[in-house]
Every structure is written in C-alpha cells, then in structure tokens.
PDB file of C-alpha atoms in Angstrom:
ATOM      1  CA  MET A   1     -10.471   7.930   0.848  1.00 93.00           C
ATOM      2  CA  GLU A   2     -11.780   5.473   3.430  1.00 94.00           C
ATOM      3  CA  ILE A   3     -10.542   4.411   6.851  1.00 95.00           C
ATOM      4  CA  LYS A   4     -11.817   1.262   8.548  1.00 95.00           C
ATOM      5  CA  TRP A   5     -10.973  -0.174  11.934  1.00 96.00           C
ATOM      6  CA  ILE A   6      -9.842  -3.807  11.682  1.00 95.00           C
ATOM      7  CA  VAL A   7      -9.144  -4.010  15.426  1.00 95.00           C
ATOM      8  CA  LYS A   8     -10.430  -1.430  17.923  1.00 95.00           C
ATOM      9  CA  ASN A   9      -9.791  -2.726  21.439  1.00 95.00           C
ATOM     10  CA  ARG A  10      -8.415   0.404  23.137  1.00 94.00           C
ATOM     11  CA  ASN A  11      -4.873  -0.921  22.955  1.00 97.00           C
ATOM     12  CA  ASP A  12      -1.959   1.401  23.687  1.00 97.00           C
ATOM     13  CA  ALA A  13      -0.443   0.871  20.224  1.00 98.00           C
ATOM     14  CA  LEU A  14      -1.778   1.518  16.718  1.00 97.00           C
ATOM     15  CA  ALA A  15      -0.903   0.089  13.289  1.00 97.00           C
ATOM     16  CA  VAL A  16      -2.096   1.999  10.222  1.00 97.00           C
ATOM     17  CA  LEU A  17      -2.109   0.049   6.937  1.00 97.00           C
ATOM     18  CA  PHE A  18      -2.182   1.966   3.641  1.00 98.00           C
ATOM     19  CA  LEU A  19      -3.483  -0.606   1.171  1.00 98.00           C
ATOM     20  CA  GLY A  20      -2.974  -0.950  -2.556  1.00 96.00           C
ATOM     21  CA  TRP A  21      -5.308   0.040  -5.362  1.00 96.00           C
ATOM     22  CA  SER A  22      -8.732  -1.683  -5.543  1.00 96.00           C
ATOM     23  CA  CYS A  23      -8.638  -2.984  -1.959  1.00 95.00           C
ATOM     24  CA  ASP A  24     -10.918  -2.591   1.007  1.00 95.00           C
ATOM     25  CA  GLU A  25     -10.777  -3.713   4.634  1.00 95.00           C
ATOM     26  CA  ASN A  26     -11.557  -7.313   3.670  1.00 93.00           C
ATOM     27  CA  THR A  27      -8.107  -7.550   2.092  1.00 92.00           C
ATOM     28  CA  VAL A  28      -6.519  -7.330   5.546  1.00 94.00           C
ATOM     29  CA  ARG A  29      -9.355  -8.451   7.817  1.00 91.00           C
ATOM     30  CA  HIS A  30      -7.194 -11.412   8.889  1.00 90.00           C
ATOM     31  CA  VAL A  31      -4.239  -9.232   9.936  1.00 89.00           C
ATOM     32  CA  VAL A  32      -4.193  -9.254  13.748  1.00 84.00           C
ATOM     33  CA  ILE A  33      -1.228  -7.753  15.607  1.00 89.00           C
ATOM     34  CA  PRO A  34      -1.220  -8.614  19.323  1.00 91.00           C
ATOM     35  CA  GLY A  35      -1.447  -5.495  21.467  1.00 94.00           C
ATOM     36  CA  TYR A  36      -2.303  -3.200  18.531  1.00 96.00           C
ATOM     37  CA  ASP A  37      -5.411  -1.561  17.229  1.00 96.00           C
ATOM     38  CA  VAL A  38      -5.362  -1.762  13.428  1.00 97.00           C
ATOM     39  CA  ILE A  39      -6.712   0.635  10.780  1.00 96.00           C
ATOM     40  CA  ALA A  40      -6.946   0.082   7.016  1.00 97.00           C
ATOM     41  CA  VAL A  41      -6.748   3.074   4.653  1.00 97.00           C
ATOM     42  CA  TYR A  42      -7.922   2.625   1.038  1.00 97.00           C
ATOM     43  CA  ASP A  43      -9.893   4.066  -1.911  1.00 96.00           C
ATOM     44  CA  TYR A  44      -7.659   6.820  -3.217  1.00 96.00           C
ATOM     45  CA  ARG A  45     -10.091   8.499  -5.617  1.00 95.00           C
ATOM     46  CA  ASP A  46      -9.892  11.524  -3.316  1.00 92.00           C
ATOM     47  CA  ILE A  47      -6.721  11.861  -1.272  1.00 90.00           C
ATOM     48  CA  ASP A  48      -7.442  14.072   1.700  1.00 79.00           C
ATOM     49  CA  ALA A  49      -5.443  14.079   4.946  1.00 72.00           C
ATOM     50  CA  CYS A  50      -8.436  15.596   6.754  1.00 72.00           C
ATOM     51  CA  ILE A  51     -10.117  12.187   6.769  1.00 83.00           C
ATOM     52  CA  LEU A  52      -7.216  10.851   8.825  1.00 89.00           C
ATOM     53  CA  SER A  53      -7.917  13.496  11.465  1.00 87.00           C
ATOM     54  CA  GLU A  54     -10.722  11.178  12.595  1.00 88.00           C
ATOM     55  CA  ILE A  55      -8.060   8.814  13.979  1.00 93.00           C
ATOM     56  CA  PRO A  56      -7.334   9.570  17.679  1.00 95.00           C
ATOM     57  CA  PHE A  57      -3.552   9.372  17.350  1.00 96.00           C
ATOM     58  CA  GLU A  58      -3.140  11.079  20.724  1.00 95.00           C
ATOM     59  CA  ASN A  59      -4.581   7.996  22.469  1.00 96.00           C
ATOM     60  CA  TYR A  60      -1.638   5.801  21.470  1.00 97.00           C
ATOM     61  CA  THR A  61       1.832   5.619  22.998  1.00 97.00           C
ATOM     62  CA  ARG A  62       3.225   3.779  19.973  1.00 97.00           C
ATOM     63  CA  LYS A  63       2.228   4.183  16.327  1.00 97.00           C
ATOM     64  CA  VAL A  64       3.504   2.285  13.290  1.00 97.00           C
ATOM     65  CA  LEU A  65       2.611   2.600   9.626  1.00 97.00           C
ATOM     66  CA  LEU A  66       2.823   0.089   6.810  1.00 97.00           C
ATOM     67  CA  ALA A  67       2.229   1.136   3.192  1.00 98.00           C
ATOM     68  CA  TRP A  68       1.802  -1.358   0.366  1.00 98.00           C
ATOM     69  CA  SER A  69       1.910  -1.012  -3.425  1.00 98.00           C
ATOM     70  CA  PHE A  70       0.322   2.273  -4.628  1.00 98.00           C
ATOM     71  CA  GLY A  71      -0.416   2.948  -0.962  1.00 97.00           C
ATOM     72  CA  VAL A  72       3.303   3.722  -0.598  1.00 98.00           C
ATOM     73  CA  TRP A  73       2.912   6.816  -2.768  1.00 97.00           C
ATOM     74  CA  VAL A  74      -0.293   7.853  -0.998  1.00 97.00           C
ATOM     75  CA  ALA A  75       1.322   7.482   2.424  1.00 97.00           C
ATOM     76  CA  GLY A  76       4.358   9.384   1.165  1.00 96.00           C
ATOM     77  CA  ARG A  77       2.098  12.264   0.199  1.00 95.00           C
ATOM     78  CA  LEU A  78       0.157  12.331   3.480  1.00 95.00           C
ATOM     79  CA  LEU A  79       2.806  11.542   6.092  1.00 95.00           C
ATOM     80  CA  LEU A  80       4.103  15.095   5.976  1.00 92.00           C
ATOM     81  CA  GLU A  81       0.731  16.201   7.390  1.00 90.00           C
ATOM     82  CA  LEU A  82       0.378  13.500  10.066  1.00 92.00           C
ATOM     83  CA  PRO A  83       1.763  13.125  13.592  1.00 93.00           C
ATOM     84  CA  PRO A  84       5.102  11.265  13.695  1.00 95.00           C
ATOM     85  CA  PHE A  85       5.106   7.467  13.699  1.00 97.00           C
ATOM     86  CA  ASP A  86       7.577   5.295  15.607  1.00 97.00           C
ATOM     87  CA  ARG A  87       8.180   3.100  12.564  1.00 97.00           C
ATOM     88  CA  VAL A  88       7.300   3.584   8.883  1.00 97.00           C
ATOM     89  CA  VAL A  89       7.707   0.681   6.443  1.00 97.00           C
ATOM     90  CA  ALA A  90       7.002   0.279   2.706  1.00 98.00           C
ATOM     91  CA  VAL A  91       6.208  -3.027   0.993  1.00 98.00           C
ATOM     92  CA  ASN A  92       6.320  -3.672  -2.755  1.00 98.00           C
ATOM     93  CA  GLY A  93       6.045  -0.105  -3.953  1.00 98.00           C
ATOM     94  CA  THR A  94       7.934   3.140  -4.511  1.00 98.00           C
ATOM     95  CA  LEU A  95       7.323   6.887  -4.513  1.00 97.00           C
ATOM     96  CA  CYS A  96       7.495   6.779  -8.338  1.00 97.00           C
ATOM     97  CA  PRO A  97       4.826   4.115  -8.933  1.00 97.00           C
ATOM     98  CA  VAL A  98       4.598   4.506 -12.718  1.00 97.00           C
ATOM     99  CA  ASP A  99       8.105   5.107 -14.004  1.00 97.00           C
ATOM    100  CA  ASP A 100      10.410   3.279 -16.398  1.00 98.00           C
ATOM    101  CA  ASN A 101      13.284   3.266 -13.906  1.00 98.00           C
ATOM    102  CA  TYR A 102      11.676   3.367 -10.455  1.00 98.00           C
ATOM    103  CA  GLY A 103       8.256   1.747 -10.744  1.00 97.00           C
ATOM    104  CA  ILE A 104       5.936   0.058 -13.223  1.00 98.00           C
ATOM    105  CA  PRO A 105       7.097   1.027 -16.738  1.00 97.00           C
ATOM    106  CA  GLU A 106       4.740   3.428 -18.495  1.00 96.00           C
ATOM    107  CA  LYS A 107       3.841   1.067 -21.363  1.00 96.00           C
ATOM    108  CA  ILE A 108       3.184  -1.865 -19.034  1.00 96.00           C
ATOM    109  CA  PHE A 109       0.950   0.284 -16.838  1.00 96.00           C
ATOM    110  CA  ALA A 110      -1.031   1.501 -19.869  1.00 95.00           C
ATOM    111  CA  PHE A 111      -1.380  -2.077 -21.138  1.00 94.00           C
ATOM    112  CA  THR A 112      -2.491  -3.289 -17.697  1.00 93.00           C
ATOM    113  CA  LEU A 113      -5.076  -0.518 -17.421  1.00 94.00           C
ATOM    114  CA  LYS A 114      -6.565  -1.414 -20.810  1.00 93.00           C
ATOM    115  CA  ASN A 115      -6.710  -5.105 -19.914  1.00 93.00           C
ATOM    116  CA  ILE A 116      -8.422  -4.408 -16.609  1.00 94.00           C
ATOM    117  CA  GLU A 117     -10.898  -2.102 -18.337  1.00 92.00           C
ATOM    118  CA  ARG A 118     -11.768  -4.857 -20.850  1.00 92.00           C
ATOM    119  CA  GLN A 119     -11.505  -8.012 -18.746  1.00 91.00           C
ATOM    120  CA  GLY A 120     -12.059  -6.962 -15.139  1.00 92.00           C
ATOM    121  CA  ILE A 121      -9.811  -7.401 -12.139  1.00 93.00           C
ATOM    122  CA  GLY A 122      -9.719 -11.213 -11.804  1.00 93.00           C
ATOM    123  CA  LYS A 123      -6.577 -11.860 -13.839  1.00 92.00           C
ATOM    124  CA  PHE A 124      -4.783  -8.993 -12.163  1.00 94.00           C
ATOM    125  CA  ASN A 125      -5.551 -10.449  -8.735  1.00 94.00           C
ATOM    126  CA  GLU A 126      -4.150 -13.811  -9.823  1.00 94.00           C
ATOM    127  CA  ARG A 127      -0.891 -12.180 -10.942  1.00 93.00           C
ATOM    128  CA  MET A 128      -0.741 -10.063  -7.815  1.00 95.00           C
ATOM    129  CA  CYS A 129      -1.115 -13.032  -5.459  1.00 94.00           C
ATOM    130  CA  GLY A 130       0.621 -15.870  -7.303  1.00 91.00           C
ATOM    131  CA  ASN A 131       0.785 -18.890  -5.024  1.00 89.00           C
ATOM    132  CA  SER A 132      -0.729 -16.824  -2.175  1.00 88.00           C
ATOM    133  CA  ILE A 133      -4.113 -16.543  -3.901  1.00 90.00           C
ATOM    134  CA  ASN A 134      -5.770 -18.708  -1.233  1.00 88.00           C
ATOM    135  CA  ASP A 135      -4.764 -16.133   1.412  1.00 87.00           C
ATOM    136  CA  PHE A 136      -6.429 -13.309  -0.525  1.00 90.00           C
ATOM    137  CA  THR A 137      -9.959 -12.040   0.099  1.00 90.00           C
ATOM    138  CA  PRO A 138     -11.127  -9.890  -2.833  1.00 89.00           C
ATOM    139  CA  SER A 139     -12.483  -6.428  -2.232  1.00 93.00           C
ATOM    140  CA  ARG A 140     -16.251  -6.034  -2.205  1.00 93.00           C
ATOM    141  CA  ARG A 141     -16.045  -2.628  -3.862  1.00 95.00           C
ATOM    142  CA  PRO A 142     -17.842  -2.206  -7.236  1.00 96.00           C
ATOM    143  CA  PHE A 143     -15.572  -2.664 -10.248  1.00 95.00           C
ATOM    144  CA  ASP A 144     -16.506   0.729 -11.720  1.00 95.00           C
ATOM    145  CA  GLU A 145     -15.282   2.344  -8.506  1.00 96.00           C
ATOM    146  CA  GLN A 146     -12.003   0.407  -8.605  1.00 96.00           C
ATOM    147  CA  LEU A 147     -11.417   1.385 -12.227  1.00 96.00           C
ATOM    148  CA  GLU A 148     -12.104   5.039 -11.444  1.00 96.00           C
ATOM    149  CA  GLU A 149      -9.586   4.824  -8.607  1.00 97.00           C
ATOM    150  CA  LEU A 150      -6.869   3.434 -10.884  1.00 96.00           C
ATOM    151  CA  LYS A 151      -7.393   6.166 -13.455  1.00 95.00           C
ATOM    152  CA  THR A 152      -7.397   8.830 -10.739  1.00 95.00           C
ATOM    153  CA  LEU A 153      -4.158   7.501  -9.271  1.00 96.00           C
ATOM    154  CA  ALA A 154      -2.558   7.593 -12.731  1.00 94.00           C
ATOM    155  CA  SER A 155      -3.363  11.316 -12.924  1.00 93.00           C
ATOM    156  CA  TYR A 156      -2.041  11.912  -9.390  1.00 93.00           C
ATOM    157  CA  PHE A 157       1.263  10.230 -10.236  1.00 93.00           C
ATOM    158  CA  ARG A 158       1.883  12.752 -13.012  1.00 89.00           C
ATOM    159  CA  GLU A 159       1.769  15.632 -10.531  1.00 86.00           C
ATOM    160  CA  ARG A 160       4.867  16.933  -8.779  1.00 81.00           C
ATOM    161  CA  GLN A 161       4.416  16.393  -5.044  1.00 84.00           C
ATOM    162  CA  LYS A 162       6.582  16.851  -1.990  1.00 90.00           C
ATOM    163  CA  LEU A 163       6.777  13.347  -0.490  1.00 94.00           C
ATOM    164  CA  PHE A 164       7.883  11.868   2.833  1.00 94.00           C
ATOM    165  CA  LEU A 165      11.362  10.307   2.524  1.00 94.00           C
ATOM    166  CA  GLN A 166      12.229   9.143   6.056  1.00 94.00           C
ATOM    167  CA  TRP A 167      11.193   5.503   5.684  1.00 97.00           C
ATOM    168  CA  ASP A 168      12.678   3.111   8.231  1.00 96.00           C
ATOM    169  CA  ALA A 169      12.674  -0.025   6.087  1.00 95.00           C
ATOM    170  CA  VAL A 170      11.436  -1.487   2.819  1.00 97.00           C
ATOM    171  CA  LEU A 171      10.357  -5.033   2.033  1.00 97.00           C
ATOM    172  CA  ILE A 172      10.489  -6.200  -1.579  1.00 98.00           C
ATOM    173  CA  GLY A 173       9.100  -9.532  -2.736  1.00 96.00           C
ATOM    174  CA  GLU A 174      11.353 -11.183  -5.259  1.00 96.00           C
ATOM    175  CA  ALA A 175       8.297 -12.984  -6.684  1.00 95.00           C
ATOM    176  CA  ASP A 176       6.486  -9.683  -7.337  1.00 97.00           C
ATOM    177  CA  SER A 177       4.802  -9.802 -10.775  1.00 95.00           C
ATOM    178  CA  ILE A 178       3.393  -6.260 -10.668  1.00 97.00           C
ATOM    179  CA  PHE A 179       6.363  -3.989  -9.863  1.00 98.00           C
ATOM    180  CA  PRO A 180       9.736  -4.898 -11.427  1.00 98.00           C
ATOM    181  CA  VAL A 181      11.965  -5.872  -8.516  1.00 98.00           C
ATOM    182  CA  LYS A 182      15.061  -4.203  -9.963  1.00 98.00           C
ATOM    183  CA  ASN A 183      13.194  -0.883 -10.285  1.00 98.00           C
ATOM    184  CA  MET A 184      12.046  -0.977  -6.666  1.00 98.00           C
ATOM    185  CA  VAL A 185      15.519  -1.848  -5.429  1.00 98.00           C
ATOM    186  CA  ARG A 186      17.047   0.935  -7.543  1.00 98.00           C
ATOM    187  CA  PHE A 187      14.635   3.549  -6.193  1.00 98.00           C
ATOM    188  CA  TRP A 188      15.113   2.775  -2.513  1.00 98.00           C
ATOM    189  CA  GLU A 189      18.856   2.206  -2.673  1.00 96.00           C
ATOM    190  CA  GLU A 190      19.287   5.608  -4.326  1.00 97.00           C
ATOM    191  CA  LYS A 191      17.394   7.067  -1.344  1.00 95.00           C
ATOM    192  CA  SER A 192      19.725   5.175   1.044  1.00 95.00           C
ATOM    193  CA  ILE A 193      16.773   3.315   2.584  1.00 95.00           C
ATOM    194  CA  PHE A 194      17.423  -0.199   3.906  1.00 91.00           C
ATOM    195  CA  VAL A 195      15.862  -2.876   1.672  1.00 96.00           C
ATOM    196  CA  THR A 196      15.067  -6.465   2.650  1.00 96.00           C
ATOM    197  CA  LEU A 197      14.530  -8.850  -0.268  1.00 96.00           C
ATOM    198  CA  CYS A 198      11.932 -11.531   0.469  1.00 95.00           C
ATOM    199  CA  PRO A 199      12.524 -14.512  -1.861  1.00 93.00           C
ATOM    200  CA  GLU A 200       9.039 -16.068  -1.858  1.00 87.00           C
ATOM    201  CA  MET A 201       6.881 -12.954  -1.392  1.00 94.00           C
ATOM    202  CA  ASN A 202       4.480 -12.043  -4.210  1.00 95.00           C
ATOM    203  CA  HIS A 203       3.134  -8.536  -4.747  1.00 97.00           C
ATOM    204  CA  TYR A 204       0.353  -9.332  -2.273  1.00 96.00           C
ATOM    205  CA  PRO A 205       2.217  -9.571   1.056  1.00 96.00           C
ATOM    206  CA  PHE A 206      -0.490 -10.489   3.564  1.00 94.00           C
ATOM    207  CA  CYS A 207       0.040 -14.253   3.582  1.00 90.00           C
ATOM    208  CA  ALA A 208       1.416 -16.051   6.654  1.00 84.00           C
ATOM    209  CA  THR A 209       5.083 -15.627   5.679  1.00 85.00           C
ATOM    210  CA  GLY A 210       4.600 -12.038   4.566  1.00 89.00           C
ATOM    211  CA  ILE A 211       2.802 -11.014   7.757  1.00 89.00           C
ATOM    212  CA  LYS A 212       5.676 -12.440   9.798  1.00 90.00           C
ATOM    213  CA  LEU A 213       8.195 -10.363   7.811  1.00 90.00           C
ATOM    214  CA  ILE A 214       6.009  -7.262   8.100  1.00 91.00           C
ATOM    215  CA  ARG A 215       5.816  -7.630  11.889  1.00 90.00           C
ATOM    216  CA  GLU A 216       9.603  -7.929  12.101  1.00 91.00           C
ATOM    217  CA  ALA A 217      10.113  -4.859   9.879  1.00 92.00           C
ATOM    218  CA  LEU A 218       7.712  -2.859  12.049  1.00 91.00           C
ATOM    219  CA  GLY A 219       9.537  -3.965  15.201  1.00 90.00           C
ATOM    220  CA  LEU A 220       6.534  -5.838  16.551  1.00 84.00           C
TER     221      LEU A 220
END
C-alpha cells in the first residue's frame, strides 16, 4: 500500500482519499481542497494499516475521508484501526465489491479480469471515465503491478472481514459503467446509509462536477 501527499502545506485540516484499483497519485493530482492537506492512498497488493501510521493525524483539527470504488472496501477494512474522522464518504463502491446483489456480479468481474489480462487497461479506463475521459490522468504504475493488485483484491474480497459501517454519506453516479447502480443503492439502503444519486457522474468521479459533489458530501 502506498500513501502520497498531494498537498502538504501545514493546513489545520486533512483529506484522505482512498483511490480505486490501478490508480496512483496522478489520478487525483488535480484535486485541491482549499484549507486542506490532501493524501492519496492506493496500491492494495498489501493492505497494512501500519503504513497509515506515518500520517500525523494528531496535527489536524479536522479530518475527512473519501473512499472510491474498490477503495471503499479497503477503507472499510482499515477505518476500524484509525483515529476517528469528522466525515467519511463513499463514492461508487460498496463493502461487497464483487457480489451478484451488492457489487459487481461475479461473472462480469471474471470476464473483466480476463479482458484486462489479455488487452490491457485502456478499454477499462474508457468505460470507467465515459465522457469524463479528458479529466483523467492514467496511472504511471506498471501494468503487471496493476494486474497483480486486481488479482490480490479478488482474493481479499473472498475473506470474511469486520468492516467499518458508520459512513456519513454515499455518492453514486447514475452513469457508472463498472458497478451496477441498483446493486450499490441496494447495499447502502439496507445499511440505512444516506445515498445521493448523481445523474451525470461516471465511475470515475474526479471531474469538475464530481469534485463539487464530493466537496459538498464531505462538508467542505
């Protein structure tokens, strides 16, 4: 697991962004939140909360966390071991990431994995971003590393884990082509977590409109 500072200006507030599979800090390099230091968390081949102990949480009077895509599950696993955040928000993901009822259906995930293994990540990125592709900066990580991460996450998802359930809000893009919208809505509504449907948001949320919605959900 990697952590990278996007903004480190000794602000009083901190935003921690758990990114989706295959990403690195370049994916959110353009995300600037006035008054906040910003950290990106990614590369989930080895999920270890000890790495997050490098973050000086005690220096901040306000802390918020945003988790996106498969990063929602990772954050759900690690939040139980972290200091409390003032606001915790999920975007386009669930705590059952590969699941016929609450996430990506098993057969579709297996098919997607095979396609990525054969054809690379380009087509997946196009589906993920849709009409927001021009706002997306691809990761600079090697493809072999990204593929290893996806396979590792698939094995993690099969394990039974105690996960954090006290999410403050969830954003779901109605134009998401990766996670079925109805499955995400079903999962969060059954957990009695407030869901905001975002009509034009694709799976990739860090476009201008998406960033605005994310800031509002985080109370920024």
